[in-house]
Tab-separated table of C-alpha atoms in Angstrom:
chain	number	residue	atom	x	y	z
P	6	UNK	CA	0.000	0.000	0.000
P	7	UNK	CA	1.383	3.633	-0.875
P	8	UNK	CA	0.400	6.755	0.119
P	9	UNK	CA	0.893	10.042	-1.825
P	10	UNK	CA	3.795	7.764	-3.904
P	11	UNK	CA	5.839	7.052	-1.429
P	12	UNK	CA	6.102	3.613	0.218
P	13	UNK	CA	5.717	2.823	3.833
P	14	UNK	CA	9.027	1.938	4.116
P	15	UNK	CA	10.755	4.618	2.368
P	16	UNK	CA	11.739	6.998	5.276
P	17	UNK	CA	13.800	9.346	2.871
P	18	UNK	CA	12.076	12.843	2.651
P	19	UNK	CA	11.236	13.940	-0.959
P	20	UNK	CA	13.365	16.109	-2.754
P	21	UNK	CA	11.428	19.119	-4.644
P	22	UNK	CA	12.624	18.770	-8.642
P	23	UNK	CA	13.965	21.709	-10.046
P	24	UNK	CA	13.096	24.752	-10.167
P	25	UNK	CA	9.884	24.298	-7.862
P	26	UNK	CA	12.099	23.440	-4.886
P	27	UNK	CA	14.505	27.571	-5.291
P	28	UNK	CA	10.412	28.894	-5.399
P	29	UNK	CA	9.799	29.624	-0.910
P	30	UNK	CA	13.672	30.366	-0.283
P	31	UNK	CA	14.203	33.291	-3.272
P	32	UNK	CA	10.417	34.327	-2.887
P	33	UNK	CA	11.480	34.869	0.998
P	34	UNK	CA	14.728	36.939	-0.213
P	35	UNK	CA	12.998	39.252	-2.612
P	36	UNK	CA	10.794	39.582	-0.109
P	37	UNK	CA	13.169	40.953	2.713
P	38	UNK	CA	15.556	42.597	0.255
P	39	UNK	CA	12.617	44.475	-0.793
P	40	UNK	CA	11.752	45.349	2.763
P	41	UNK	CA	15.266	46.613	3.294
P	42	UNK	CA	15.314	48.757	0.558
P	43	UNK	CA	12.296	50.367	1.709
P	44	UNK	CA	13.692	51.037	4.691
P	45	UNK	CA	16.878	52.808	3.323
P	46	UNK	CA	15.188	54.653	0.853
P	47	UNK	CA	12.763	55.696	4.139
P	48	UNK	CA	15.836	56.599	6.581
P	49	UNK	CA	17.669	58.610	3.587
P	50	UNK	CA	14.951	60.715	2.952
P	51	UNK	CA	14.443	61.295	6.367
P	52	UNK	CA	18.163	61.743	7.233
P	53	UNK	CA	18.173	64.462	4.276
P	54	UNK	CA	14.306	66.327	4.882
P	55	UNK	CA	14.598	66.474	9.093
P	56	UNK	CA	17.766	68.378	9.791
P	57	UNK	CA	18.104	67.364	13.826
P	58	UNK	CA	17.332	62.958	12.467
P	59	UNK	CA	20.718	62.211	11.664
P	60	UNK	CA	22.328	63.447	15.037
P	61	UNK	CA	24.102	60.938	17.076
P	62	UNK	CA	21.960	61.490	20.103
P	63	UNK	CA	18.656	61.046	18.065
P	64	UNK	CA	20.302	57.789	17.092
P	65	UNK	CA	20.576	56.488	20.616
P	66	UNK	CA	17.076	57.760	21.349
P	67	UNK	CA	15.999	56.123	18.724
P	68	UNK	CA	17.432	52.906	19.660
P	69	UNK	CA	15.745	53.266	23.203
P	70	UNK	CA	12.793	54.369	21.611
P	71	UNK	CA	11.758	51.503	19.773
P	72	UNK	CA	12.824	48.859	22.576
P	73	UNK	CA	9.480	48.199	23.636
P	74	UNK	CA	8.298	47.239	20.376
P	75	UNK	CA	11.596	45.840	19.340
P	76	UNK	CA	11.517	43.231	22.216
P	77	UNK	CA	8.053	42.117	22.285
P	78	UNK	CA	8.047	41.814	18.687
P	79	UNK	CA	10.358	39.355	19.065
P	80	UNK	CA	8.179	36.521	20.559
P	81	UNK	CA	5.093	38.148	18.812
P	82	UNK	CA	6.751	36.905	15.500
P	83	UNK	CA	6.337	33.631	16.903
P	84	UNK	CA	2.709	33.543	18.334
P	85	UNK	CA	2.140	35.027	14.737
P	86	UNK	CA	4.171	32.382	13.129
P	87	UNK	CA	1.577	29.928	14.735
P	88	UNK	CA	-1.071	31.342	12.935
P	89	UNK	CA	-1.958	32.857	16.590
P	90	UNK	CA	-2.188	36.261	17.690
P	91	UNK	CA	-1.824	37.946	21.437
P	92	UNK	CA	-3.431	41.212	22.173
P	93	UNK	CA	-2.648	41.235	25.813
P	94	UNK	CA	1.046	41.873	25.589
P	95	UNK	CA	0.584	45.913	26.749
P	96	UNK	CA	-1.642	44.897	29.566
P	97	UNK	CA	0.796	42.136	30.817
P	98	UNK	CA	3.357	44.729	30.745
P	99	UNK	CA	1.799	47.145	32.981
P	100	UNK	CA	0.896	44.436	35.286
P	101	UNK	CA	4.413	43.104	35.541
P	102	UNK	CA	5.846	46.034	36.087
P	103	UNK	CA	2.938	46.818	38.883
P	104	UNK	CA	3.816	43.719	40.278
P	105	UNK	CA	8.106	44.133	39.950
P	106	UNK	CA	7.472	47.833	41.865
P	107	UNK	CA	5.062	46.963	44.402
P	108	UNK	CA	7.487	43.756	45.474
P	109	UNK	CA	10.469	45.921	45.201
P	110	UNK	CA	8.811	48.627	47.460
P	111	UNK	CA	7.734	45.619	50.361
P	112	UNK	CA	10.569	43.802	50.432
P	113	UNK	CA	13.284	46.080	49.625
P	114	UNK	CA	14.864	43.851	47.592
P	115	UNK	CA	15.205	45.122	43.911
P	116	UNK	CA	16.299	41.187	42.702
P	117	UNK	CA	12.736	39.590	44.351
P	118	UNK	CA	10.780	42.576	42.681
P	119	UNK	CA	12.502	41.734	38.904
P	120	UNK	CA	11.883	38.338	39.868
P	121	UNK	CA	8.108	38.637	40.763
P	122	UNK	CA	7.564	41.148	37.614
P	123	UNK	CA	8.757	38.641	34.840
P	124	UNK	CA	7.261	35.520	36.501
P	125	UNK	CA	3.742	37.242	36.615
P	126	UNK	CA	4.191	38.163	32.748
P	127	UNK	CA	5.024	34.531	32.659
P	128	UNK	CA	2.526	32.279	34.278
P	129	UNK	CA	0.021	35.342	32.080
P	130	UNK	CA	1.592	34.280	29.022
P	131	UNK	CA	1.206	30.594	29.832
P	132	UNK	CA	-2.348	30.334	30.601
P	133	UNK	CA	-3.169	32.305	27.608
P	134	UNK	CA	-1.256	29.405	26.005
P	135	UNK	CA	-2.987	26.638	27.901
P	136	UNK	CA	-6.644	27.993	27.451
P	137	UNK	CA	-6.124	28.571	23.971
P	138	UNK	CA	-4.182	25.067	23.414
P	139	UNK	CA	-6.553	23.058	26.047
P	140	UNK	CA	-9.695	24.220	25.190
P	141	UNK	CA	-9.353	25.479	21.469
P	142	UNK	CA	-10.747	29.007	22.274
P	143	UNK	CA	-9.435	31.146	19.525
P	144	UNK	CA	-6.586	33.240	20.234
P	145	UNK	CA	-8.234	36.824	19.397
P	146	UNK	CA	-10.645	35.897	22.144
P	147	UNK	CA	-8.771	34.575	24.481
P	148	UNK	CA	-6.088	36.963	24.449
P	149	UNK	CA	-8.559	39.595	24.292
P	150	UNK	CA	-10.299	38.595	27.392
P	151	UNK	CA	-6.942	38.065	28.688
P	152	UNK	CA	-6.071	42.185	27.666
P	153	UNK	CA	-8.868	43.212	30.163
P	154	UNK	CA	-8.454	41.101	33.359
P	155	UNK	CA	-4.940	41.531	33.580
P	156	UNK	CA	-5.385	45.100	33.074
P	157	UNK	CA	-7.940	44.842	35.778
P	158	UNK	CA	-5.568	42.911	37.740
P	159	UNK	CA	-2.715	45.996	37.268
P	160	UNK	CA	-5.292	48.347	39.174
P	161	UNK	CA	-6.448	45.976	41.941
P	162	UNK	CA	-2.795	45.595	42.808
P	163	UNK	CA	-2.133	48.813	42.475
P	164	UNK	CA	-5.266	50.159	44.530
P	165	UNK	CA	-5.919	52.044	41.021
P	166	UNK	CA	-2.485	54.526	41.435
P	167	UNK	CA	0.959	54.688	39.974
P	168	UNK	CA	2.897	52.524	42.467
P	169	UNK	CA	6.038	54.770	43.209
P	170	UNK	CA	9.061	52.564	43.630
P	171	UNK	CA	11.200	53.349	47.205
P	172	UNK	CA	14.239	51.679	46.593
P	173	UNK	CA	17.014	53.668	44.705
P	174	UNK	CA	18.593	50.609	42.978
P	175	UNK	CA	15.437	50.159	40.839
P	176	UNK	CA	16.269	53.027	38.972
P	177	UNK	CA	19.477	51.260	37.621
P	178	UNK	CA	18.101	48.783	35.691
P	179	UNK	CA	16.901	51.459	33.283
P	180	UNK	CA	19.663	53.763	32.990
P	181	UNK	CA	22.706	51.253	33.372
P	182	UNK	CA	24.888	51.309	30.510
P	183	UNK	CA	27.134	50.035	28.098
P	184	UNK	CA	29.375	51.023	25.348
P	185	UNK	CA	26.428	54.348	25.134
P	186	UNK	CA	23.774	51.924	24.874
P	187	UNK	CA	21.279	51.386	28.099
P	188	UNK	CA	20.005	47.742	29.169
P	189	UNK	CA	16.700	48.450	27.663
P	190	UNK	CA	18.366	48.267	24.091
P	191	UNK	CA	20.596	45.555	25.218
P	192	UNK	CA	17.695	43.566	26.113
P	193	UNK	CA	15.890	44.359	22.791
P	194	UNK	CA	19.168	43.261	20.742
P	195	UNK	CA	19.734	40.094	22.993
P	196	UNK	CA	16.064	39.660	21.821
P	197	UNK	CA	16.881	39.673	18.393
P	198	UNK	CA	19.604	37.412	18.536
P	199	UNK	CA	17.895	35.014	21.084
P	200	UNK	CA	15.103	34.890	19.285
P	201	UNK	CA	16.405	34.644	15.860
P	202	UNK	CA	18.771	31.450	16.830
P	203	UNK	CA	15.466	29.870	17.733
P	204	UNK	CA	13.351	30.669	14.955
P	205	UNK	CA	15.482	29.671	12.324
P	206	UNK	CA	18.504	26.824	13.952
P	207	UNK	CA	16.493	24.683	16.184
P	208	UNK	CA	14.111	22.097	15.702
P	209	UNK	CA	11.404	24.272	18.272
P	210	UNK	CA	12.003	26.973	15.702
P	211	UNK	CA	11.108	24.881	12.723
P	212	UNK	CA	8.525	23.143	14.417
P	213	UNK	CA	6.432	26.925	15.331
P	214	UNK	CA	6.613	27.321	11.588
P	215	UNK	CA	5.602	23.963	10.669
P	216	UNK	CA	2.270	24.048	12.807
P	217	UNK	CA	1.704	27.702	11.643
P	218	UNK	CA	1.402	26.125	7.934
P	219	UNK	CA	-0.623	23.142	9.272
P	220	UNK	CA	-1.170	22.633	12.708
P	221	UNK	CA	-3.074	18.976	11.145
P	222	UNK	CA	-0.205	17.738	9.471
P	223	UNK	CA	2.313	18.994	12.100
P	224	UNK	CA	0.678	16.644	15.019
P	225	UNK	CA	0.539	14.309	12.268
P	226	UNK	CA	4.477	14.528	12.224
P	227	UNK	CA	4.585	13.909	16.060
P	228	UNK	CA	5.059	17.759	16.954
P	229	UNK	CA	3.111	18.116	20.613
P	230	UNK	CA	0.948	21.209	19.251
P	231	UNK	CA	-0.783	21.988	22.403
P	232	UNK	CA	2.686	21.956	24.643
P	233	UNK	CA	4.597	24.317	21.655
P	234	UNK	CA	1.067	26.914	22.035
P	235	UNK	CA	1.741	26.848	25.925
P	236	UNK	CA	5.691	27.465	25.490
P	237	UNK	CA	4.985	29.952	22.783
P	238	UNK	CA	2.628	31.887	24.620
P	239	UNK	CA	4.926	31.259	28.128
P	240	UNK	CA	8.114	33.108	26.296
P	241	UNK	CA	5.903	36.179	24.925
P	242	UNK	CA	4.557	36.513	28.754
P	243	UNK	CA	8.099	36.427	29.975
P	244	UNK	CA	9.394	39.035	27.384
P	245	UNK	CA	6.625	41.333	28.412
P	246	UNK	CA	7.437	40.872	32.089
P	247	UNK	CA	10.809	41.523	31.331
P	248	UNK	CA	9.944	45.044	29.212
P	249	UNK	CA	7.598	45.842	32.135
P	250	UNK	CA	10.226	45.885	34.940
P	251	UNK	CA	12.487	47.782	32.829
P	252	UNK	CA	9.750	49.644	31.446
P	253	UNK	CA	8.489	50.426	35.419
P	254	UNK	CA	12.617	51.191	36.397
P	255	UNK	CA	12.716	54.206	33.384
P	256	UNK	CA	9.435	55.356	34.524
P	257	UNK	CA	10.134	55.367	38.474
P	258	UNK	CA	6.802	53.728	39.103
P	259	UNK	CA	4.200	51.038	38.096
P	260	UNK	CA	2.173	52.459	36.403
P	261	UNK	CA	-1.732	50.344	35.599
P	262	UNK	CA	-2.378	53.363	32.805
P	263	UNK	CA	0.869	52.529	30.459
P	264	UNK	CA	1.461	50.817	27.664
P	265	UNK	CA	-2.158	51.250	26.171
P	266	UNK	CA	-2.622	50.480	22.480
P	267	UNK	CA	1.407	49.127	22.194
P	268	UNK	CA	-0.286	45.153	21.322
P	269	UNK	CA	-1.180	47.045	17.857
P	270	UNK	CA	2.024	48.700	17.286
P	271	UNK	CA	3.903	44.914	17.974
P	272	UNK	CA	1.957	43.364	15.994
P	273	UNK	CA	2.379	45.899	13.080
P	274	UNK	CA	5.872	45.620	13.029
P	275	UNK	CA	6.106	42.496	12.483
P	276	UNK	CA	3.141	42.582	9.924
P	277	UNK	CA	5.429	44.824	8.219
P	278	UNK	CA	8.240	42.932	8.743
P	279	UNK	CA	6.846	39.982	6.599
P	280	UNK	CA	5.134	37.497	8.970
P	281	UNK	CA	2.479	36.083	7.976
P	282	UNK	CA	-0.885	36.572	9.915
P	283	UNK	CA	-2.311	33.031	8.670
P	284	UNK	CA	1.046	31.531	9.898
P	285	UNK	CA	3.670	29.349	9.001
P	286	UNK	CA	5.742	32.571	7.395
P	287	UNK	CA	8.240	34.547	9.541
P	288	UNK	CA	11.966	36.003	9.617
P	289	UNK	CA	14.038	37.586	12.009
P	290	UNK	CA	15.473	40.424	9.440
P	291	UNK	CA	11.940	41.272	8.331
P	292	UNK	CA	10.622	41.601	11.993
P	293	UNK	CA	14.046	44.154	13.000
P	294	UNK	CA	13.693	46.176	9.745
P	295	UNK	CA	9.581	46.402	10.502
P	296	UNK	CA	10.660	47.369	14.209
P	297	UNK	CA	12.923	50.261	12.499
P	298	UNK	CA	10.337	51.731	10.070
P	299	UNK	CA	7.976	51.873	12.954
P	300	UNK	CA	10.558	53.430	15.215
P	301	UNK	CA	11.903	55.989	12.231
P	302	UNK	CA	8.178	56.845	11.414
P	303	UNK	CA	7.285	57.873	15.003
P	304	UNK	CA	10.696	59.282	15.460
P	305	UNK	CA	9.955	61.363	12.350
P	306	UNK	CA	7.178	62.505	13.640
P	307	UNK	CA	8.393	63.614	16.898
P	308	UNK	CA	11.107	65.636	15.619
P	309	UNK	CA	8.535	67.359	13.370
P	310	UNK	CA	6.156	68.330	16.294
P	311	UNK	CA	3.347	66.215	14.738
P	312	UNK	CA	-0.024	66.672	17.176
P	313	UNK	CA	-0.968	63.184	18.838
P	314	UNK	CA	-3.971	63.202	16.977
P	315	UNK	CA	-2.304	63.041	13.335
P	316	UNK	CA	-0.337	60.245	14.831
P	317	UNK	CA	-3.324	57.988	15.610
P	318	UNK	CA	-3.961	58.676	12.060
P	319	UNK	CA	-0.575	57.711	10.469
P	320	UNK	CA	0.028	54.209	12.806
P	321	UNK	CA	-3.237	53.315	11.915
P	322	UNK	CA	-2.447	53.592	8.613
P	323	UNK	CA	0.201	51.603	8.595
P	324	UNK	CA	-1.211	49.186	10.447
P	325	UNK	CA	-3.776	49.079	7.492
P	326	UNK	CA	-0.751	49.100	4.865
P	327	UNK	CA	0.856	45.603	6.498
P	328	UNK	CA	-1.978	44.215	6.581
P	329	UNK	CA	-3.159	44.802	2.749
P	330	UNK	CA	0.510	43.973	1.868
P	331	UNK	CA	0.269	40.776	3.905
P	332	UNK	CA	-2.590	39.389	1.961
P	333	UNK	CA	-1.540	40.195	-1.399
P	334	UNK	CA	1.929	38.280	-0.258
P	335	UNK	CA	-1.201	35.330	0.897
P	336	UNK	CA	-2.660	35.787	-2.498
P	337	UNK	CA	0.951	35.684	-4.501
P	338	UNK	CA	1.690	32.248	-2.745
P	339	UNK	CA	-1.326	30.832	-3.373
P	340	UNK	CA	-1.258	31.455	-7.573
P	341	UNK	CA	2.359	30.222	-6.954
């Protein structure tokens, strides 16, 4: 008996014929070459029209500028590459830094507070994972529902106020620095690196892809779908704890009010960046050059005294943008 031409016995993984096999790899390089290019052509135009963008100490505010979005984006490209999607990522970092300040503030200990902060984004994370992977709730909902109780959860522990932080050695974690470049953007790069090792040379990696395309044939396969959700989800929780504490240490507080609206901005970077929204489609060099158009965009707009209003208007619209270009790139691979 054979099945789809290939023999029970024959173990030996089919090898695409000719020119069918070069199609994903070079369609994924024009892809992110274009996306580069777009990017330079964006940062030279703005190096040349904004007289004050090209200064060295715009540079380095830029950097810390887009570490938020830089670092959550990283495990975002993940839960995207599993044709999920998490919208509580801004609440879970308000809450962990809530938690990480009112810890800090009790015990006096500023390790015990980092410590509490990035476990509570954690064990969020992973029951967001486990009620989307247990009981098949879809991820929009689940996450969404998740976006408002842990918010909730941020005021209750704060008693509805900023939690101001009391020990003095908080403070370090944001402004410590090295070689001109704070944690916050160390953590971001580390990110980058981290999280590109694992997307595209390890097996876990492949696998998050693999069940992104189809999640059907990947159990098939013998991947444990429902365990990879729960560790997916797990690491974006711990990321976000991580950017809350630090995000809490710059701020000098805990605040339950911050972070509103940044789940959108995440997940349009990586939108941008390439990743696929149905799944199974993601890279590392797309998600860092989305992060940077993002980041030059509001910079941009900053320097040129833009009212918060126009803003709204312009990240919405590029939210918009990723997401048309997304599904023509859907609609390309499927006449492919």
């Amino acid at each position: 008996m054979t099945t789809n031409n290939v023999t029970q016995g024959d173990t030996t993984p089919a090898r695409p014929a000719g020119r069918q096999g070069l199609i994903k790899p070079l369609r994924t390089l024009l892809d992110t070459s274009g996306l580069i290019a777009v990017f330079l052509l964006l940062f030279v135009a703005l190096a040349v029209l904004i007289p004050d963008f090209l200064t060295g100490r715009n540079m380095v505010g830029l950097l810390l500028s887009i570490t938020l979005i830089g670092s959550l984006a990283t495990t975002m490209m993940l839960v995207l590459a599993l044709g999920e999607v998490d919208l509580s990522v801004a609440s879970i970092v308000a809450f962990a830094g809530v938690v990480a300040a009112v810890v800090t503030s009790s015990t006096g200990s500023v390790f015990i507070g980092v410590i509490g902060g990035v476990v509570a984004g954690g064990a969020v994370g992973a029951f967001n994972g486990l009620v989307i992977a247990k009981f098949g709730i879809n991820s929009l909902i689940a996450t969404l529902a998740a976006m408002e109780f842990v918010r909730g959860l941020a005021y209750i522990t704060s008693g509805g106020d900023a939690v101001m932080i009391t020990v003095p050695g908080f403070f370090d974690l944001g402004s410590a620095s090295f070689l001109g470049l704070t944690l916050p953007v160390w953590t971001m790069l580390a990110c980058f690196v981290i999280f590109g090792v694992v997307l595209n040379m390890t097996s876990f990696g492949r696998n998050v892809l693999a069940t992104g395309g189809n999640s059907e044939a990947a159990s098939l396969a013998g991947v444990n779908v429902r365990r990879l959700k729960i560790i997916v989800f797990g690491l974006q929780g711990v990321v976000a704890g991580v950017v809350g504490v630090l995000l809490a240490s710059r701020m000098g507080l805990g605040d339950p009010n911050t972070s509103m609206g940044l789940e959108l901005a995440v997940i349009s970077a990586c939108v941008l960046g390439g990743v696929a929204l149905s799944g199974g489609v993601a890279t590392i060099t797309g998600v860092v050059v989305g992060v940077l158009i993002m980041g030059c965009v509001q910079n941009a707009m900053g320097l040129l005294n833009v009212p918060t209003f126009y803003q709204y208007l312009v990240r919405g619209a590029i939210l918009l943008l990723a997401v048309m270009f997304d599904r023509w790139k859907q609609t390309r691979r499927q006449r492919a």
